[in-house]
Each structure stands twice: as C-alpha cells, then as structure tokens.
Amino acid sequence: MTLNIGAATTRRRLLRLALGATVAGPLAASAGCSVLNGSSSPDGSGGSGGSAGLEKSKITVGILSSQGSAGAKLAEKFGYFAKQGLEVTIKPFTAGPQAVPALLGGELDFTVINYVSFFQAVAAKTLDAKVVVDGNAANENSVVVVAKPDSGIADPKDLVGKKVGIQAAQSVAELLVRATLKDHDVDPNSVHYLPVTFPNIPAAIAKGELDAGVEVEPFLTTAEQKQGLQPVLKIVTGATANLPQTGYIATTKFVNAHPKTVAAFQRAMIPAQTDAADRSKLSQVLPELSGVDQATASLLNIDTYPTSVNATQLQRVVTLLQNYGGMTAQLDVKDYVVSTPQA
C-alpha cells in the first residue's frame, strides 16, 4: 500500500512558505447506538435556553491541546454553552489520562480523553464513566507513518525490522500499525515499536534513532516543514478507516445526578461539532489548540467531527484493543454511552 504523495506539490509549496512558523510549545494528545438527538436549533439554542432546571449550571470541562477538543472551544467561542444556560470553565491537560483524577475528584465535570485509554481504564475498573459526546475521528491523512524521503518505506512490508515510534506502548498509534500490518499479511511482531512521544518523533527520525514513526497534527505538518519528513504509509484505512479518537466523558455518578446538565452540554456541543467541520470556523481556535501560528494551522490535516455518538463505531476501538493486546475484557460499548433524551 504505497502512499501517493505526488499530488502534494501544492501543499509542499505552502509548507515552504510557512517554513518559518514555529511550534509554540504544543501539548501532545494523543483517542445501543446513542444519537445526540435532543431537539435543538442550528445555533444550539434548543431547550429552555437558560439555566432554570439545570442541576448544575457552572461546570468545568477538561480539554487537550489537540483537534479532539475543538468542539469545546467552539462552543465557548460562539456562545453555545451560554445558550444552554451553562457557565463553563475550560481547563487544559497534557494528556487525557492525566485529567482522570480531576474528574474522579470532582474538579472536572466533563473531560476529553482518547478512547483507547478510556476503554482500558473501564476494563481495569479504575474508571466508572460514560461517553457523553464524540470528539473526533482520525482519517487517512491526519494520522500517518512518516519517514525520510529516502527511507525506502512505501508499503507495510517495508516496516519489517524497522524501529517505529508509536507514542506509547499499547497506544492507538501502535494498534493502528499492528492492524495495518495484519491486514497486509505482515507479522505485526516483526516491527520494533519504540515509545517516543509525538513531539519527539521527527527529531528522532532525523537523527537516525527511528526509521519511521506514527505522527499526528500539528507534528505531522511541522515535521514536513522542519525535518523534511513525508507521509509514507496510511494506517487509518480499510478496517481502521475513520477510527474514533477521542470523546467527552463524565463519571456515571455525575451523569445519574445531573441528567439535565448533561443534556444541556450535549445540545451545546452539536452545533460546535458541526462548526469544527467548517475550516473557516475551526481556524479560529486551531492555532490555540495546536500551538502553531495561523499560517501553519491553515496547513494542518483536519480530523472528522461526529455530531452523534455511534456505539457501533466505538465498538471498533474495543475490538482493536482485543485483537492486538490492549485488553482481554469483553465490553459492550452501549453500556458506556449516554443517550440524549428527546426534548
């Protein structure tokens, strides 16, 4: 499966124009059918439009410095939270698992977390929580394997014996590589997986410490700018196409005690997720989230932003974990998803 990069000439020219852009300390992020079908107008003002009746109108939401948190920033920026009677404080975290203690301790009411970490914690019974809103899903261009242009890597079989950076052991990055190798009849254990974080992968490849690495935005674009790396292998395709990455969760205790607050949060997020698919609107929050300037942010490969939580799609994450060593527990995702009631 060779990644066709011949059509990327225009993008490379733009990259050269943005070459002077620097990363301003971005934080690494790493991932029945419940449909967000609460009645709402396109501007998110469905429902009462005020805090009357909400069990809790002042809430705190944990986010990551990644595209998966775009919805929360857009809901804040365009007033969707306020239209639902919510006064929201947004608190950034370096990684989703770091926010879990704050969620369990009541410091946070909702937080963004990657689905791999979420389901692993649920399986280990260290977290009793539910998915309230879907955050983002990866696509074939926003999560890829990168390498030097002369690496000789163009196909899954070319990774055999290679040192590949995968963010962390049993991370979604590792699972995606393993699944891609398996789908192409290559032994998933034939690769040397090294836990190097996304921000550090490009430099490690440039120094020869890695042969390749799984990369996400904004590090994918800045790796092209600074180290001259290029995408060489798609890993979000076929069986892993549009794989859900992150979601907003709340503890089961909070969900049960604050159903109206949860519903208001969901209604506010529907138009925000829709806005995230609009590059002109996303660009208003992307530089802050990604840690790069506006010129570089305009080049980032954009994820997909679902407006509903699809348990069938999320079950794919659990299956990926089960198939490639991330967990052995049998989880029915329907039990960990909050449905938005009809208005």
mmCIF file of C-alpha atoms in Angstrom:
data_model
loop_
_atom_site.group_PDB
_atom_site.id
_atom_site.type_symbol
_atom_site.label_atom_id
_atom_site.label_comp_id
_atom_site.label_asym_id
_atom_site.label_seq_id
_atom_site.Cartn_x
_atom_site.Cartn_y
_atom_site.Cartn_z
ATOM 1 C CA MET A 1 0.000 0.000 0.000
ATOM 2 C CA THR A 2 2.069 2.914 -1.290
ATOM 3 C CA LEU A 3 1.065 6.382 -0.230
ATOM 4 C CA ASN A 4 0.678 8.556 -3.273
ATOM 5 C CA ILE A 5 2.330 11.841 -2.424
ATOM 6 C CA GLY A 6 2.641 13.082 -5.974
ATOM 7 C CA ALA A 7 -0.484 15.201 -5.577
ATOM 8 C CA ALA A 8 1.014 17.005 -2.608
ATOM 9 C CA THR A 9 3.083 19.512 -4.633
ATOM 10 C CA THR A 10 0.858 22.451 -3.798
ATOM 11 C CA ARG A 11 0.861 21.510 -0.135
ATOM 12 C CA ARG A 12 4.665 21.364 -0.105
ATOM 13 C CA ARG A 13 4.898 24.798 -1.661
ATOM 14 C CA LEU A 14 2.647 26.113 1.068
ATOM 15 C CA LEU A 15 4.761 24.303 3.631
ATOM 16 C CA ARG A 16 7.861 26.068 2.352
ATOM 17 C CA LEU A 17 6.065 29.395 2.655
ATOM 18 C CA ALA A 18 5.211 28.542 6.243
ATOM 19 C CA LEU A 19 8.671 27.170 6.990
ATOM 20 C CA GLY A 20 9.435 29.957 9.399
ATOM 21 C CA ALA A 21 6.469 29.078 11.591
ATOM 22 C CA THR A 22 7.477 27.683 14.960
ATOM 23 C CA VAL A 23 5.662 25.390 17.306
ATOM 24 C CA ALA A 24 4.745 27.373 20.388
ATOM 25 C CA GLY A 25 5.028 24.572 22.894
ATOM 26 C CA PRO A 26 2.103 22.398 21.737
ATOM 27 C CA LEU A 27 0.910 19.736 24.096
ATOM 28 C CA ALA A 28 0.790 16.148 22.856
ATOM 29 C CA ALA A 29 -2.582 14.476 22.705
ATOM 30 C CA SER A 30 -2.853 11.541 21.726
ATOM 31 C CA ALA A 31 -8.182 8.567 21.089
ATOM 32 C CA GLY A 32 -27.464 0.687 21.866
ATOM 33 C CA CYS A 33 -26.371 3.427 19.438
ATOM 34 C CA SER A 34 -26.587 6.694 21.292
ATOM 35 C CA VAL A 35 -27.547 9.523 18.991
ATOM 36 C CA LEU A 36 -27.376 13.122 20.109
ATOM 37 C CA ASN A 37 -30.933 13.722 19.014
ATOM 38 C CA GLY A 38 -32.062 16.226 21.600
ATOM 39 C CA SER A 39 -34.117 18.921 19.935
ATOM 40 C CA SER A 40 -32.001 21.922 19.119
ATOM 41 C CA SER A 41 -31.899 24.725 16.637
ATOM 42 C CA PRO A 42 -28.867 25.076 14.319
ATOM 43 C CA ASP A 43 -27.332 27.595 16.693
ATOM 44 C CA GLY A 44 -27.553 25.227 19.641
ATOM 45 C CA SER A 45 -30.293 27.168 21.391
ATOM 46 C CA GLY A 46 -32.685 24.248 21.701
ATOM 47 C CA GLY A 47 -34.252 23.562 25.092
ATOM 48 C CA SER A 48 -35.085 26.205 27.653
ATOM 49 C CA GLY A 49 -32.107 28.374 26.698
ATOM 50 C CA GLY A 50 -31.419 29.225 30.349
ATOM 51 C CA SER A 51 -30.054 27.643 33.494
ATOM 52 C CA ALA A 52 -33.501 27.162 35.043
ATOM 53 C CA GLY A 53 -33.960 23.491 35.842
ATOM 54 C CA LEU A 54 -30.305 22.536 35.454
ATOM 55 C CA GLU A 55 -28.914 20.638 38.400
ATOM 56 C CA LYS A 56 -25.597 22.430 37.888
ATOM 57 C CA SER A 57 -25.130 25.454 35.658
ATOM 58 C CA LYS A 58 -21.445 26.134 36.422
ATOM 59 C CA ILE A 59 -19.310 23.328 35.053
ATOM 60 C CA THR A 60 -15.628 22.661 34.328
ATOM 61 C CA VAL A 61 -14.504 20.854 31.195
ATOM 62 C CA GLY A 62 -11.060 19.337 30.728
ATOM 63 C CA ILE A 63 -9.580 19.549 27.240
ATOM 64 C CA LEU A 64 -6.415 18.521 25.413
ATOM 65 C CA SER A 65 -4.262 20.621 23.130
ATOM 66 C CA SER A 66 -5.434 18.678 20.113
ATOM 67 C CA GLN A 67 -8.079 18.711 17.435
ATOM 68 C CA GLY A 68 -10.269 16.453 19.553
ATOM 69 C CA SER A 69 -11.047 19.394 21.844
ATOM 70 C CA ALA A 70 -12.092 21.767 19.069
ATOM 71 C CA GLY A 71 -15.789 21.340 19.827
ATOM 72 C CA ALA A 72 -15.488 22.647 23.376
ATOM 73 C CA LYS A 73 -13.504 25.689 22.286
ATOM 74 C CA LEU A 74 -16.005 26.464 19.539
ATOM 75 C CA ALA A 75 -18.965 26.052 21.916
ATOM 76 C CA GLU A 76 -17.264 28.529 24.222
ATOM 77 C CA LYS A 77 -16.338 30.974 21.456
ATOM 78 C CA PHE A 78 -19.712 31.053 19.725
ATOM 79 C CA GLY A 79 -21.815 31.044 22.886
ATOM 80 C CA TYR A 80 -23.426 27.621 22.530
ATOM 81 C CA PHE A 81 -22.771 26.808 26.183
ATOM 82 C CA ALA A 82 -24.301 30.091 27.311
ATOM 83 C CA LYS A 83 -27.389 29.484 25.158
ATOM 84 C CA GLN A 84 -27.940 26.277 27.091
ATOM 85 C CA GLY A 85 -27.629 28.045 30.438
ATOM 86 C CA LEU A 86 -24.130 26.724 31.122
ATOM 87 C CA GLU A 87 -21.275 28.756 32.546
ATOM 88 C CA VAL A 88 -18.219 26.783 31.510
ATOM 89 C CA THR A 89 -14.624 26.906 32.703
ATOM 90 C CA ILE A 90 -12.235 25.129 30.342
ATOM 91 C CA LYS A 91 -9.108 23.575 31.821
ATOM 92 C CA PRO A 92 -6.312 22.201 29.590
ATOM 93 C CA PHE A 93 -4.434 18.973 30.289
ATOM 94 C CA THR A 94 -1.380 17.482 28.611
ATOM 95 C CA ALA A 95 -2.972 14.040 28.198
ATOM 96 C CA GLY A 96 -6.438 12.645 28.772
ATOM 97 C CA PRO A 97 -5.433 10.108 31.459
ATOM 98 C CA GLN A 98 -3.930 12.977 33.482
ATOM 99 C CA ALA A 99 -7.399 14.507 33.731
ATOM 100 C CA VAL A 100 -8.998 11.360 35.146
ATOM 101 C CA PRO A 101 -8.034 12.018 38.801
ATOM 102 C CA ALA A 102 -9.519 15.512 38.489
ATOM 103 C CA LEU A 103 -12.694 14.025 37.024
ATOM 104 C CA LEU A 104 -12.961 11.430 39.773
ATOM 105 C CA GLY A 105 -12.262 14.061 42.420
ATOM 106 C CA GLY A 106 -14.998 16.372 41.168
ATOM 107 C CA GLU A 107 -12.621 19.073 39.926
ATOM 108 C CA LEU A 108 -13.895 18.398 36.417
ATOM 109 C CA ASP A 109 -17.439 17.620 35.326
ATOM 110 C CA PHE A 110 -16.527 16.527 31.787
ATOM 111 C CA THR A 111 -13.212 15.837 30.116
ATOM 112 C CA VAL A 112 -11.775 14.807 26.764
ATOM 113 C CA ILE A 113 -9.916 11.506 26.693
ATOM 114 C CA ASN A 114 -8.643 9.215 23.950
ATOM 115 C CA TYR A 115 -10.832 6.163 23.590
ATOM 116 C CA VAL A 116 -8.005 3.654 23.965
ATOM 117 C CA SER A 117 -7.153 4.992 27.421
ATOM 118 C CA PHE A 118 -10.842 5.268 28.301
ATOM 119 C CA PHE A 119 -11.740 1.677 27.485
ATOM 120 C CA GLN A 120 -8.556 0.351 29.071
ATOM 121 C CA ALA A 121 -9.449 2.174 32.306
ATOM 122 C CA VAL A 122 -13.037 0.914 32.148
ATOM 123 C CA ALA A 123 -11.824 -2.638 31.601
ATOM 124 C CA ALA A 124 -9.423 -2.313 34.530
ATOM 125 C CA LYS A 125 -12.306 -0.963 36.649
ATOM 126 C CA THR A 126 -10.314 2.131 37.558
ATOM 127 C CA LEU A 127 -12.854 4.430 35.905
ATOM 128 C CA ASP A 128 -16.648 4.349 36.064
ATOM 129 C CA ALA A 129 -17.671 6.811 33.389
ATOM 130 C CA LYS A 130 -19.645 7.198 30.182
ATOM 131 C CA VAL A 131 -19.134 8.852 26.804
ATOM 132 C CA VAL A 132 -21.338 11.931 26.524
ATOM 133 C CA VAL A 133 -20.158 13.479 23.237
ATOM 134 C CA ASP A 134 -17.911 12.145 20.480
ATOM 135 C CA GLY A 135 -14.821 14.280 19.945
ATOM 136 C CA ASN A 136 -13.048 13.407 16.718
ATOM 137 C CA ALA A 137 -12.249 10.548 14.394
ATOM 138 C CA ALA A 138 -8.984 10.048 12.553
ATOM 139 C CA ASN A 139 -8.840 9.959 8.780
ATOM 140 C CA GLU A 140 -6.251 8.629 6.355
ATOM 141 C CA ASN A 141 -4.385 11.931 6.170
ATOM 142 C CA SER A 142 -4.449 13.113 9.779
ATOM 143 C CA VAL A 143 -2.703 10.060 11.322
ATOM 144 C CA VAL A 144 0.062 8.501 9.210
ATOM 145 C CA VAL A 145 3.507 6.936 9.346
ATOM 146 C CA VAL A 146 6.232 9.427 8.452
ATOM 147 C CA ALA A 147 9.849 8.857 7.441
ATOM 148 C CA LYS A 148 12.703 10.419 5.486
ATOM 149 C CA PRO A 149 12.102 10.673 1.723
ATOM 150 C CA ASP A 150 14.911 8.169 1.077
ATOM 151 C CA SER A 151 13.778 5.701 3.771
ATOM 152 C CA GLY A 152 12.625 3.088 1.280
ATOM 153 C CA ILE A 153 9.396 2.715 3.244
ATOM 154 C CA ALA A 154 6.351 2.738 0.976
ATOM 155 C CA ASP A 155 4.476 -0.418 1.921
ATOM 156 C CA PRO A 156 3.601 -2.256 5.168
ATOM 157 C CA LYS A 157 6.205 -4.961 4.422
ATOM 158 C CA ASP A 158 8.867 -2.254 4.391
ATOM 159 C CA LEU A 159 8.413 -1.786 8.152
ATOM 160 C CA VAL A 160 9.719 -5.275 8.926
ATOM 161 C CA GLY A 161 12.727 -4.961 11.211
ATOM 162 C CA LYS A 162 12.363 -1.188 11.394
ATOM 163 C CA LYS A 163 12.305 0.984 14.518
ATOM 164 C CA VAL A 164 8.940 2.757 14.606
ATOM 165 C CA GLY A 165 7.897 5.438 17.100
ATOM 166 C CA ILE A 166 4.413 4.821 18.499
ATOM 167 C CA GLN A 167 3.817 7.476 21.242
ATOM 168 C CA ALA A 168 3.372 4.865 23.983
ATOM 169 C CA ALA A 169 3.064 1.118 24.389
ATOM 170 C CA GLN A 170 -0.448 -0.127 23.536
ATOM 171 C CA SER A 171 -1.357 3.340 22.296
ATOM 172 C CA VAL A 172 -3.707 3.798 19.355
ATOM 173 C CA ALA A 173 -0.602 4.507 17.251
ATOM 174 C CA GLU A 174 0.813 1.049 17.956
ATOM 175 C CA LEU A 175 -2.561 -0.621 17.461
ATOM 176 C CA LEU A 176 -3.052 1.073 14.089
ATOM 177 C CA VAL A 177 0.357 -0.090 12.851
ATOM 178 C CA ARG A 178 -0.288 -3.619 14.050
ATOM 179 C CA ALA A 179 -3.714 -3.708 12.382
ATOM 180 C CA THR A 180 -2.291 -2.381 9.106
ATOM 181 C CA LEU A 181 0.461 -4.989 9.076
ATOM 182 C CA LYS A 182 -2.006 -7.774 9.834
ATOM 183 C CA ASP A 183 -4.353 -6.597 7.068
ATOM 184 C CA HIS A 184 -1.464 -6.905 4.606
ATOM 185 C CA ASP A 185 -0.286 -10.332 5.798
ATOM 186 C CA VAL A 186 2.758 -8.922 7.565
ATOM 187 C CA ASP A 187 3.600 -10.195 11.055
ATOM 188 C CA PRO A 188 2.666 -7.361 13.490
ATOM 189 C CA ASN A 189 5.505 -8.526 15.758
ATOM 190 C CA SER A 190 8.127 -8.029 13.049
ATOM 191 C CA VAL A 191 8.457 -4.318 13.881
ATOM 192 C CA HIS A 192 10.421 -2.762 16.739
ATOM 193 C CA TYR A 193 7.894 -0.485 18.465
ATOM 194 C CA LEU A 194 9.517 2.301 20.454
ATOM 195 C CA PRO A 195 7.599 4.578 22.852
ATOM 196 C CA VAL A 196 8.610 8.006 21.578
ATOM 197 C CA THR A 197 6.103 10.833 22.017
ATOM 198 C CA PHE A 198 4.601 12.607 19.009
ATOM 199 C CA PRO A 199 6.549 15.870 19.516
ATOM 200 C CA ASN A 200 9.863 13.990 19.682
ATOM 201 C CA ILE A 201 9.371 11.525 16.824
ATOM 202 C CA PRO A 202 10.502 13.859 13.972
ATOM 203 C CA ALA A 203 13.824 14.692 15.619
ATOM 204 C CA ALA A 204 14.415 11.025 16.463
ATOM 205 C CA ILE A 205 13.893 10.098 12.806
ATOM 206 C CA ALA A 206 16.173 12.901 11.648
ATOM 207 C CA LYS A 207 18.921 11.642 13.990
ATOM 208 C CA GLY A 208 18.530 8.046 12.857
ATOM 209 C CA GLU A 209 17.205 6.855 16.211
ATOM 210 C CA LEU A 210 13.966 5.826 14.493
ATOM 211 C CA ASP A 211 13.335 4.633 10.955
ATOM 212 C CA ALA A 212 9.766 5.899 10.981
ATOM 213 C CA GLY A 213 7.031 6.967 13.335
ATOM 214 C CA VAL A 214 3.296 7.419 13.641
ATOM 215 C CA GLU A 215 2.519 11.112 13.612
ATOM 216 C CA VAL A 216 -0.489 13.340 14.213
ATOM 217 C CA GLU A 217 -1.131 17.027 13.749
ATOM 218 C CA PRO A 218 0.363 19.528 14.295
ATOM 219 C CA PHE A 219 3.562 17.475 14.458
ATOM 220 C CA LEU A 220 2.887 15.896 11.080
ATOM 221 C CA THR A 221 2.958 19.261 9.318
ATOM 222 C CA THR A 222 5.847 20.688 11.337
ATOM 223 C CA ALA A 223 7.858 17.511 10.648
ATOM 224 C CA GLU A 224 7.464 18.196 6.941
ATOM 225 C CA GLN A 225 8.494 21.811 7.481
ATOM 226 C CA LYS A 226 11.453 21.350 9.794
ATOM 227 C CA GLN A 227 12.906 17.879 9.190
ATOM 228 C CA GLY A 228 11.743 17.362 5.612
ATOM 229 C CA LEU A 229 9.903 14.171 6.541
ATOM 230 C CA GLN A 230 6.998 12.908 4.494
ATOM 231 C CA PRO A 231 3.989 10.627 4.931
ATOM 232 C CA VAL A 232 4.924 7.183 3.670
ATOM 233 C CA LEU A 233 2.181 4.869 4.912
ATOM 234 C CA LYS A 234 -1.523 5.221 5.584
ATOM 235 C CA ILE A 235 -2.718 3.377 8.677
ATOM 236 C CA VAL A 236 -6.257 4.763 9.056
ATOM 237 C CA THR A 237 -7.832 2.995 6.125
ATOM 238 C CA GLY A 238 -9.708 -0.200 5.398
ATOM 239 C CA ALA A 239 -10.597 -1.863 8.693
ATOM 240 C CA THR A 240 -9.377 1.153 10.654
ATOM 241 C CA ALA A 241 -10.938 3.877 8.446
ATOM 242 C CA ASN A 242 -12.436 6.808 10.375
ATOM 243 C CA LEU A 243 -11.448 5.279 13.692
ATOM 244 C CA PRO A 244 -12.880 7.229 16.665
ATOM 245 C CA GLN A 245 -10.111 9.005 18.542
ATOM 246 C CA THR A 246 -11.438 10.988 21.496
ATOM 247 C CA GLY A 247 -14.634 11.700 23.357
ATOM 248 C CA TYR A 248 -16.016 13.782 26.203
ATOM 249 C CA ILE A 249 -16.769 11.692 29.257
ATOM 250 C CA ALA A 250 -18.400 12.184 32.642
ATOM 251 C CA THR A 251 -18.486 9.879 35.626
ATOM 252 C CA THR A 252 -21.516 7.633 35.887
ATOM 253 C CA LYS A 253 -22.251 9.256 39.237
ATOM 254 C CA PHE A 254 -22.348 12.718 37.661
ATOM 255 C CA VAL A 255 -24.469 11.509 34.733
ATOM 256 C CA ASN A 256 -27.034 9.965 37.077
ATOM 257 C CA ALA A 257 -27.167 13.009 39.367
ATOM 258 C CA HIS A 258 -27.198 15.682 36.631
ATOM 259 C CA PRO A 259 -29.202 14.419 33.641
ATOM 260 C CA LYS A 260 -30.434 17.886 32.612
ATOM 261 C CA THR A 261 -26.942 19.343 32.817
ATOM 262 C CA VAL A 262 -25.583 16.504 30.701
ATOM 263 C CA ALA A 263 -28.344 17.025 28.122
ATOM 264 C CA ALA A 264 -27.620 20.759 28.003
ATOM 265 C CA PHE A 265 -23.920 20.042 27.440
ATOM 266 C CA GLN A 266 -24.785 17.668 24.616
ATOM 267 C CA ARG A 267 -27.115 20.170 22.952
ATOM 268 C CA ALA A 268 -24.421 22.848 23.106
ATOM 269 C CA MET A 269 -21.880 20.533 21.532
ATOM 270 C CA ILE A 270 -23.964 19.528 18.498
ATOM 271 C CA PRO A 271 -23.572 22.862 16.645
ATOM 272 C CA ALA A 272 -19.977 23.134 17.901
ATOM 273 C CA GLN A 273 -19.079 19.798 16.323
ATOM 274 C CA THR A 274 -20.763 20.941 13.123
ATOM 275 C CA ASP A 275 -18.674 24.116 13.191
ATOM 276 C CA ALA A 276 -15.490 22.060 13.626
ATOM 277 C CA ALA A 277 -16.056 20.623 10.147
ATOM 278 C CA ASP A 278 -16.040 24.175 8.773
ATOM 279 C CA ARG A 279 -12.391 25.111 8.252
ATOM 280 C CA SER A 280 -13.139 28.845 8.424
ATOM 281 C CA LYS A 281 -14.590 28.416 11.910
ATOM 282 C CA LEU A 282 -12.139 25.769 13.065
ATOM 283 C CA SER A 283 -9.262 28.059 12.124
ATOM 284 C CA GLN A 284 -10.406 30.491 14.801
ATOM 285 C CA VAL A 285 -9.499 28.035 17.586
ATOM 286 C CA LEU A 286 -6.980 25.721 15.897
ATOM 287 C CA PRO A 287 -3.859 27.856 16.471
ATOM 288 C CA GLU A 288 -4.517 27.987 20.213
ATOM 289 C CA LEU A 289 -5.232 24.253 20.381
ATOM 290 C CA SER A 290 -2.355 23.142 18.169
ATOM 291 C CA GLY A 291 0.275 25.565 19.439
ATOM 292 C CA VAL A 292 1.271 26.713 15.949
ATOM 293 C CA ASP A 293 0.721 30.029 14.210
ATOM 294 C CA GLN A 294 -2.161 30.769 11.855
ATOM 295 C CA ALA A 295 -0.116 30.137 8.707
ATOM 296 C CA THR A 296 0.896 26.660 9.826
ATOM 297 C CA ALA A 297 -2.533 25.900 11.262
ATOM 298 C CA SER A 298 -4.026 26.513 7.826
ATOM 299 C CA LEU A 299 -1.957 23.576 6.513
ATOM 300 C CA LEU A 300 -2.939 21.001 9.127
ATOM 301 C CA ASN A 301 -4.776 17.881 8.045
ATOM 302 C CA ILE A 302 -8.170 18.042 9.706
ATOM 303 C CA ASP A 303 -9.891 15.226 11.554
ATOM 304 C CA THR A 304 -13.568 14.293 11.284
ATOM 305 C CA TYR A 305 -16.019 15.649 13.897
ATOM 306 C CA PRO A 306 -19.075 13.456 14.503
ATOM 307 C CA THR A 307 -22.249 15.127 15.747
ATOM 308 C CA SER A 308 -23.523 11.919 17.322
ATOM 309 C CA VAL A 309 -22.117 9.093 19.393
ATOM 310 C CA ASN A 310 -22.228 5.836 17.481
ATOM 311 C CA ALA A 311 -21.773 2.794 19.708
ATOM 312 C CA THR A 312 -21.062 0.562 16.724
ATOM 313 C CA GLN A 313 -18.176 2.797 15.689
ATOM 314 C CA LEU A 314 -16.808 2.934 19.242
ATOM 315 C CA GLN A 315 -17.001 -0.852 19.493
ATOM 316 C CA ARG A 316 -14.314 -0.912 16.784
ATOM 317 C CA VAL A 317 -11.864 0.625 19.269
ATOM 318 C CA VAL A 318 -12.584 -2.139 21.768
ATOM 319 C CA THR A 319 -12.165 -4.755 19.038
ATOM 320 C CA LEU A 320 -8.830 -3.234 18.032
ATOM 321 C CA LEU A 321 -7.649 -3.405 21.636
ATOM 322 C CA GLN A 322 -8.786 -7.009 21.983
ATOM 323 C CA ASN A 323 -7.176 -8.100 18.711
ATOM 324 C CA TYR A 324 -3.778 -6.539 19.344
ATOM 325 C CA GLY A 325 -3.078 -6.978 23.022
ATOM 326 C CA GLY A 326 -4.583 -3.860 24.530
ATOM 327 C CA MET A 327 -7.187 -5.668 26.629
ATOM 328 C CA THR A 328 -8.875 -9.006 27.175
ATOM 329 C CA ALA A 329 -12.094 -7.789 28.783
ATOM 330 C CA GLN A 330 -15.363 -8.109 26.874
ATOM 331 C CA LEU A 331 -17.053 -4.702 26.814
ATOM 332 C CA ASP A 332 -20.374 -3.784 25.257
ATOM 333 C CA VAL A 333 -19.939 -0.110 24.343
ATOM 334 C CA LYS A 334 -23.686 0.512 24.580
ATOM 335 C CA ASP A 335 -23.260 0.292 28.355
ATOM 336 C CA TYR A 336 -20.804 3.200 28.339
ATOM 337 C CA VAL A 337 -22.616 5.734 26.166
ATOM 338 C CA VAL A 338 -25.104 8.395 27.292
ATOM 339 C CA SER A 339 -28.125 8.929 25.108
ATOM 340 C CA THR A 340 -29.553 12.452 24.796
ATOM 341 C CA PRO A 341 -33.299 12.404 25.578
ATOM 342 C CA GLN A 342 -35.829 13.805 23.149
ATOM 343 C CA ALA A 343 -36.892 17.352 24.017
#
